[in-house]
mmCIF file of C-alpha atoms in Angstrom:
data_model
loop_
_atom_site.group_PDB
_atom_site.id
_atom_site.type_symbol
_atom_site.label_atom_id
_atom_site.label_comp_id
_atom_site.label_asym_id
_atom_site.label_seq_id
_atom_site.Cartn_x
_atom_site.Cartn_y
_atom_site.Cartn_z
ATOM 1 C CA MET N 1291 0.000 0.000 0.000
ATOM 2 C CA LYS N 1292 2.792 2.381 0.958
ATOM 3 C CA ASN N 1293 4.601 1.593 -2.289
ATOM 4 C CA GLU N 1294 1.441 2.377 -4.261
ATOM 5 C CA ILE N 1295 1.042 5.748 -2.515
ATOM 6 C CA ARG N 1296 4.713 6.550 -3.157
ATOM 7 C CA ALA N 1297 4.378 5.582 -6.828
ATOM 8 C CA ARG N 1298 1.323 7.842 -7.191
ATOM 9 C CA LYS N 1299 3.200 10.747 -5.610
ATOM 10 C CA ILE N 1300 6.147 10.244 -7.971
ATOM 11 C CA LEU N 1301 3.820 10.053 -10.963
ATOM 12 C CA SER N 1302 1.988 13.187 -9.801
ATOM 13 C CA LEU N 1303 5.301 15.060 -9.432
ATOM 14 C CA LYS N 1304 6.415 13.990 -12.917
ATOM 15 C CA GLN N 1305 3.101 15.114 -14.387
ATOM 16 C CA LYS N 1306 3.476 18.516 -12.714
ATOM 17 C CA GLU N 1307 7.027 18.850 -14.074
ATOM 18 C CA ILE N 1308 5.859 17.963 -17.597
ATOM 19 C CA LEU N 1309 3.088 20.555 -17.348
ATOM 20 C CA LEU N 1310 5.517 23.180 -16.040
ATOM 21 C CA LYS N 1311 7.963 22.418 -18.863
ATOM 22 C CA LYS N 1312 5.205 22.920 -21.436
ATOM 23 C CA LYS N 1313 4.316 26.299 -19.924
ATOM 24 C CA LEU N 1314 7.947 27.440 -19.773
ATOM 25 C CA ASP N 1315 8.559 26.290 -23.353
ATOM 26 C CA HIS N 1316 5.469 28.225 -24.458
ATOM 27 C CA HIS N 1317 6.798 31.458 -22.925
ATOM 28 C CA TYR N 1318 10.299 30.825 -24.297
ATOM 29 C CA LYS N 1319 8.901 30.561 -27.834
ATOM 30 C CA TYR N 1320 6.462 33.448 -27.364
ATOM 31 C CA PHE N 1321 9.081 36.009 -26.340
ATOM 32 C CA ASP N 1322 11.050 36.111 -29.584
ATOM 33 C CA SER N 1323 13.023 39.009 -31.083
ATOM 34 C CA SER N 1324 9.843 40.838 -32.104
ATOM 35 C CA LYS N 1325 8.953 41.247 -28.407
ATOM 36 C CA ILE N 1326 12.381 42.221 -27.099
ATOM 37 C CA SER N 1327 11.556 45.884 -26.407
ATOM 38 C CA PRO N 1328 12.121 47.386 -23.913
ATOM 39 C CA ASP N 1329 15.196 45.415 -22.898
ATOM 40 C CA PRO N 1330 18.920 46.291 -22.555
ATOM 41 C CA LEU N 1331 19.696 43.484 -25.016
ATOM 42 C CA GLU N 1332 18.385 45.782 -27.743
ATOM 43 C CA PHE N 1333 21.659 47.724 -27.649
ATOM 44 C CA PRO N 1334 24.222 44.966 -28.442
ATOM 45 C CA ARG N 1335 21.867 43.458 -31.035
ATOM 46 C CA ARG N 1336 22.369 46.604 -33.133
ATOM 47 C CA TYR N 1337 25.948 45.620 -33.965
ATOM 48 C CA LYS N 1338 27.338 43.148 -36.466
ATOM 49 C CA ASN N 1339 30.981 43.635 -35.454
ATOM 50 C CA PHE N 1340 32.087 41.194 -32.715
ATOM 51 C CA TYR N 1341 33.932 43.777 -30.611
ATOM 52 C CA ASP N 1342 31.197 46.408 -30.815
ATOM 53 C CA ALA N 1343 28.573 43.839 -29.781
ATOM 54 C CA GLU N 1344 30.726 42.438 -26.968
ATOM 55 C CA ILE N 1345 31.434 45.861 -25.423
ATOM 56 C CA SER N 1346 27.841 47.013 -25.838
ATOM 57 C CA ALA N 1347 26.572 43.792 -24.220
ATOM 58 C CA PHE N 1348 28.908 44.172 -21.272
ATOM 59 C CA ILE N 1349 27.977 47.814 -20.665
ATOM 60 C CA SER N 1350 24.294 46.953 -21.067
ATOM 61 C CA SER N 1351 24.526 44.175 -18.479
ATOM 62 C CA VAL N 1352 26.469 46.320 -15.998
ATOM 63 C CA PHE N 1353 23.672 48.920 -16.074
ATOM 64 C CA ALA N 1354 20.833 46.374 -16.030
ATOM 65 C CA TYR N 1355 19.338 47.110 -12.626
ATOM 66 C CA GLY N 1356 16.536 49.385 -11.540
ATOM 67 C CA ASN N 1357 13.657 50.703 -13.612
ATOM 68 C CA VAL N 1358 13.865 49.568 -17.254
ATOM 69 C CA LYS N 1359 13.137 53.107 -18.461
ATOM 70 C CA GLN N 1360 16.025 54.420 -16.372
ATOM 71 C CA ILE N 1361 18.295 51.612 -17.597
ATOM 72 C CA ASN N 1362 17.600 52.298 -21.276
ATOM 73 C CA ASN N 1363 17.900 56.039 -20.729
ATOM 74 C CA SER N 1364 21.399 55.649 -19.234
ATOM 75 C CA LEU N 1365 22.457 53.171 -21.931
ATOM 76 C CA GLY N 1366 21.131 55.450 -24.663
ATOM 77 C CA LYS N 1367 23.253 58.344 -23.360
ATOM 78 C CA ILE N 1368 26.382 56.206 -23.071
ATOM 79 C CA HIS N 1369 26.014 54.716 -26.548
ATOM 80 C CA GLU N 1370 25.492 58.211 -27.902
ATOM 81 C CA LEU N 1371 28.706 59.384 -26.202
ATOM 82 C CA MET N 1372 30.452 56.383 -27.788
ATOM 83 C CA ASP N 1373 29.133 57.678 -31.121
ATOM 84 C CA ASN N 1374 27.612 54.192 -31.484
ATOM 85 C CA GLN N 1375 31.127 52.832 -32.084
ATOM 86 C CA PRO N 1376 31.898 51.039 -28.801
ATOM 87 C CA TYR N 1377 35.164 49.395 -29.860
ATOM 88 C CA ARG N 1378 36.686 52.549 -31.330
ATOM 89 C CA PHE N 1379 35.609 54.505 -28.249
ATOM 90 C CA VAL N 1380 37.214 51.982 -25.868
ATOM 91 C CA ALA N 1381 40.402 51.677 -27.954
ATOM 92 C CA ASP N 1382 40.897 55.465 -28.048
ATOM 93 C CA TYR N 1383 39.703 56.101 -24.489
ATOM 94 C CA SER N 1384 41.573 58.224 -21.956
ATOM 95 C CA PHE N 1385 40.501 58.544 -18.334
ATOM 96 C CA GLU N 1386 40.884 62.328 -18.335
ATOM 97 C CA ASN N 1387 38.561 62.749 -21.322
ATOM 98 C CA GLY N 1388 36.210 60.197 -19.827
ATOM 99 C CA MET N 1389 35.835 62.221 -16.639
ATOM 100 C CA LYS N 1390 34.701 65.161 -18.775
ATOM 101 C CA LEU N 1391 32.453 63.118 -21.068
ATOM 102 C CA PHE N 1392 30.624 61.300 -18.282
ATOM 103 C CA ARG N 1393 30.390 64.192 -15.804
ATOM 104 C CA SER N 1394 26.632 64.554 -16.321
ATOM 105 C CA ILE N 1395 25.820 60.818 -16.257
ATOM 106 C CA LYS N 1396 24.885 58.914 -13.125
ATOM 107 C CA HIS N 1397 22.947 55.687 -12.739
ATOM 108 C CA ARG N 1398 21.622 54.820 -9.287
ATOM 109 C CA PHE N 1399 24.757 53.631 -7.378
ATOM 110 C CA TYR N 1400 27.119 54.598 -10.209
ATOM 111 C CA THR N 1401 28.761 58.024 -10.218
ATOM 112 C CA SER N 1402 30.315 59.635 -13.274
ATOM 113 C CA GLU N 1403 33.728 58.732 -11.821
ATOM 114 C CA ASP N 1404 32.675 55.065 -11.530
ATOM 115 C CA ILE N 1405 31.681 55.058 -15.202
ATOM 116 C CA ALA N 1406 34.961 56.718 -16.206
ATOM 117 C CA ASN N 1407 36.864 54.049 -14.245
ATOM 118 C CA LEU N 1408 34.848 51.270 -15.859
ATOM 119 C CA PHE N 1409 35.918 52.436 -19.311
ATOM 120 C CA PHE N 1410 39.505 52.823 -18.097
ATOM 121 C CA ALA N 1411 39.457 49.120 -17.212
ATOM 122 C CA LEU N 1412 37.935 48.199 -20.582
ATOM 123 C CA ASN N 1413 40.619 50.194 -22.394
ATOM 124 C CA HIS N 1414 43.284 48.308 -20.418
ATOM 125 C CA ILE N 1415 41.709 44.913 -21.144
ATOM 126 C CA TYR N 1416 41.252 45.437 -24.888
ATOM 127 C CA GLY N 1417 44.754 46.891 -25.136
ATOM 128 C CA ASN N 1418 46.378 43.989 -23.262
ATOM 129 C CA TYR N 1419 44.119 40.975 -23.854
ATOM 130 C CA GLY N 1420 42.363 41.782 -27.125
ATOM 131 C CA SER N 1421 38.795 41.237 -25.900
ATOM 132 C CA LEU N 1422 36.660 40.438 -22.880
ATOM 133 C CA ARG N 1423 36.329 36.917 -24.245
ATOM 134 C CA TYR N 1424 40.052 36.203 -23.963
ATOM 135 C CA PHE N 1425 40.180 37.999 -20.613
ATOM 136 C CA PHE N 1426 37.387 35.779 -19.240
ATOM 137 C CA LEU N 1427 38.862 32.598 -20.729
ATOM 138 C CA LEU N 1428 42.005 33.105 -18.617
ATOM 139 C CA TYR N 1429 39.958 31.883 -15.664
ATOM 140 C CA TYR N 1430 37.712 29.336 -17.376
ATOM 141 C CA PHE N 1431 38.360 25.616 -16.909
ATOM 142 C CA GLU N 1432 36.208 23.043 -18.664
ATOM 143 C CA LYS N 1433 36.273 20.729 -15.643
ATOM 144 C CA ASP N 1434 34.454 23.317 -13.501
ATOM 145 C CA LEU N 1435 30.806 22.493 -12.816
ATOM 146 C CA ASN N 1436 29.740 26.045 -13.711
ATOM 147 C CA LEU N 1437 31.289 29.500 -14.134
ATOM 148 C CA LYS N 1438 31.577 30.349 -10.422
ATOM 149 C CA ASN N 1439 35.395 30.324 -10.316
ATOM 150 C CA ALA N 1440 35.736 32.161 -13.624
ATOM 151 C CA ILE N 1441 33.298 34.912 -12.556
ATOM 152 C CA SER N 1442 35.068 35.381 -9.222
ATOM 153 C CA PHE N 1443 38.500 35.816 -10.822
ATOM 154 C CA PHE N 1444 37.022 37.961 -13.613
ATOM 155 C CA SER N 1445 35.552 40.390 -11.055
ATOM 156 C CA GLN N 1446 38.662 40.417 -8.874
ATOM 157 C CA HIS N 1447 40.915 41.204 -11.839
ATOM 158 C CA PHE N 1448 38.653 44.050 -12.948
ATOM 159 C CA LEU N 1449 38.845 45.547 -9.452
ATOM 160 C CA GLU N 1450 42.650 45.232 -9.456
ATOM 161 C CA ILE N 1451 42.867 47.126 -12.759
ATOM 162 C CA ILE N 1452 40.554 49.909 -11.557
ATOM 163 C CA SER N 1453 42.424 50.218 -8.243
ATOM 164 C CA LYS N 1454 45.508 51.318 -10.191
ATOM 165 C CA LYS N 1455 43.664 54.393 -11.432
ATOM 166 C CA GLY N 1456 40.806 55.228 -9.085
ATOM 167 C CA ARG N 1457 38.963 54.420 -5.899
ATOM 168 C CA ILE N 1458 37.098 51.156 -5.367
ATOM 169 C CA THR N 1459 33.775 52.747 -4.494
ATOM 170 C CA HIS N 1460 30.474 51.112 -3.580
ATOM 171 C CA GLY N 1461 29.383 51.565 -7.199
ATOM 172 C CA ILE N 1462 32.493 49.837 -8.569
ATOM 173 C CA LYS N 1463 32.052 46.916 -6.156
ATOM 174 C CA PHE N 1464 28.442 46.611 -7.287
ATOM 175 C CA MET N 1465 29.590 46.403 -10.916
ATOM 176 C CA PHE N 1466 31.770 43.366 -10.141
ATOM 177 C CA PRO N 1467 30.060 40.988 -7.690
ATOM 178 C CA ASP N 1468 31.727 37.849 -6.359
ATOM 179 C CA PRO N 1469 29.819 34.545 -6.120
ATOM 180 C CA TYR N 1470 32.097 33.466 -3.266
ATOM 181 C CA LYS N 1471 30.661 36.331 -1.235
ATOM 182 C CA GLY N 1472 27.156 34.989 -1.827
ATOM 183 C CA SER N 1473 26.088 37.263 -4.685
ATOM 184 C CA ALA N 1474 23.774 35.762 -7.315
ATOM 185 C CA CYS N 1475 25.789 37.797 -9.869
ATOM 186 C CA LYS N 1476 22.618 38.420 -11.875
ATOM 187 C CA ARG N 1477 24.123 41.004 -14.244
ATOM 188 C CA THR N 1478 27.295 38.972 -14.864
ATOM 189 C CA ASN N 1479 25.251 35.830 -15.550
ATOM 190 C CA LEU N 1480 23.046 37.871 -17.853
ATOM 191 C CA PHE N 1481 26.084 39.069 -19.841
ATOM 192 C CA LEU N 1482 27.459 35.528 -20.045
ATOM 193 C CA ARG N 1483 24.100 34.211 -21.240
ATOM 194 C CA TRP N 1484 24.071 36.783 -24.039
ATOM 195 C CA MET N 1485 27.639 35.877 -25.008
ATOM 196 C CA ILE N 1486 27.474 32.082 -24.743
ATOM 197 C CA ARG N 1487 23.939 30.949 -25.556
ATOM 198 C CA LYS N 1488 22.888 31.148 -29.211
ATOM 199 C CA ASP N 1489 19.218 31.503 -30.097
ATOM 200 C CA GLU N 1490 16.891 34.117 -31.563
ATOM 201 C CA LEU N 1491 17.745 36.535 -28.746
ATOM 202 C CA ASP N 1492 21.166 35.634 -27.337
ATOM 203 C CA LEU N 1493 24.242 36.471 -29.403
ATOM 204 C CA GLY N 1494 26.332 33.306 -28.978
ATOM 205 C CA LEU N 1495 29.661 35.066 -29.623
ATOM 206 C CA TRP N 1496 31.734 33.027 -27.148
ATOM 207 C CA THR N 1497 31.748 29.546 -28.670
ATOM 208 C CA GLU N 1498 34.527 28.210 -26.403
ATOM 209 C CA ILE N 1499 32.195 27.793 -23.422
ATOM 210 C CA SER N 1500 29.315 25.316 -23.255
ATOM 211 C CA PRO N 1501 25.873 26.808 -22.466
ATOM 212 C CA ALA N 1502 25.557 23.957 -19.938
ATOM 213 C CA LYS N 1503 27.942 25.945 -17.697
ATOM 214 C CA LEU N 1504 25.541 28.896 -17.466
ATOM 215 C CA LEU N 1505 23.433 29.749 -14.423
ATOM 216 C CA ILE N 1506 20.089 31.507 -14.605
ATOM 217 C CA PRO N 1507 20.336 35.259 -13.870
ATOM 218 C CA VAL N 1508 18.327 35.699 -10.655
ATOM 219 C CA ASP N 1509 16.888 38.937 -9.330
ATOM 220 C CA THR N 1510 13.976 39.561 -6.946
ATOM 221 C CA HIS N 1511 11.351 38.988 -9.652
ATOM 222 C CA VAL N 1512 12.860 35.708 -10.875
ATOM 223 C CA ALA N 1513 13.301 34.582 -7.261
ATOM 224 C CA ASN N 1514 9.625 35.230 -6.483
ATOM 225 C CA ILE N 1515 8.447 33.317 -9.548
ATOM 226 C CA CYS N 1516 10.780 30.372 -8.903
ATOM 227 C CA THR N 1517 9.766 30.218 -5.242
ATOM 228 C CA LYS N 1518 6.098 29.962 -6.254
ATOM 229 C CA LEU N 1519 6.974 27.282 -8.822
ATOM 230 C CA LYS N 1520 8.887 25.414 -6.089
ATOM 231 C CA LEU N 1521 12.114 25.516 -8.089
ATOM 232 C CA THR N 1522 14.059 26.684 -5.037
ATOM 233 C CA LYS N 1523 13.925 26.323 -1.272
ATOM 234 C CA GLN N 1524 16.281 29.231 -0.643
ATOM 235 C CA LYS N 1525 14.794 32.241 1.150
ATOM 236 C CA THR N 1526 17.157 34.931 -0.143
ATOM 237 C CA VAL N 1527 18.568 35.759 -3.575
ATOM 238 C CA SER N 1528 22.062 34.278 -3.697
ATOM 239 C CA TRP N 1529 24.482 32.259 -5.785
ATOM 240 C CA LYS N 1530 23.159 29.113 -4.094
ATOM 241 C CA MET N 1531 19.621 30.010 -5.182
ATOM 242 C CA SER N 1532 20.802 30.499 -8.756
ATOM 243 C CA GLU N 1533 22.515 27.095 -8.703
ATOM 244 C CA GLU N 1534 19.443 25.423 -7.213
ATOM 245 C CA ILE N 1535 17.026 26.881 -9.787
ATOM 246 C CA THR N 1536 19.367 26.023 -12.652
ATOM 247 C CA GLU N 1537 19.688 22.438 -11.427
ATOM 248 C CA ARG N 1538 15.916 22.057 -11.139
ATOM 249 C CA LEU N 1539 15.389 23.442 -14.628
#
């Protein structure tokens, strides 16, 4: 009798999972490129050149927090200052000119100085490593279960570069979260999804890394939905929650 009850429970759980998968697949197919607006991903999708798209995607992910109108407003101003040529802007960038260019731009925690320092780091990376892809791959190992180690080193190295020029402010720390400090690293995981996964929305520019290494970008909204769907038992948004949801999916 007990075995029958257990078997029914297992069958019921499987049926629920099948139903959930159908619903998630429906939404995945529904939200195609025609329904992308308003989303920060609109900015990197404008570019055909690898380097322009990569830089635009990174900047867009770094600013992807807060009200979507505010996000797109800040990104619109920055892309305009870059003359819609992100790679040329980064390659020719000087911190002194950047401080003047960005003096009127702020985005929630980010000051104009934070933004100037961010571009200083990008100039250093493209000048010394060629691209963010090669910079990230320095810390990527195929044997790793996911990208936790790579993200941690990626953020730490960015902070080291910026520390040579400016202050490590609250805004700068927020730009480069560390999974080993518990952060869900939503914006970093979002950038990596855009770079690694290839579909109608995501760019798929970094072919060296398997999409199986990706973790779902988790913010408050995603956490609330996944809690209701029983995809996580975690109570707070964290790296562990992101791992748990990804594993369940």
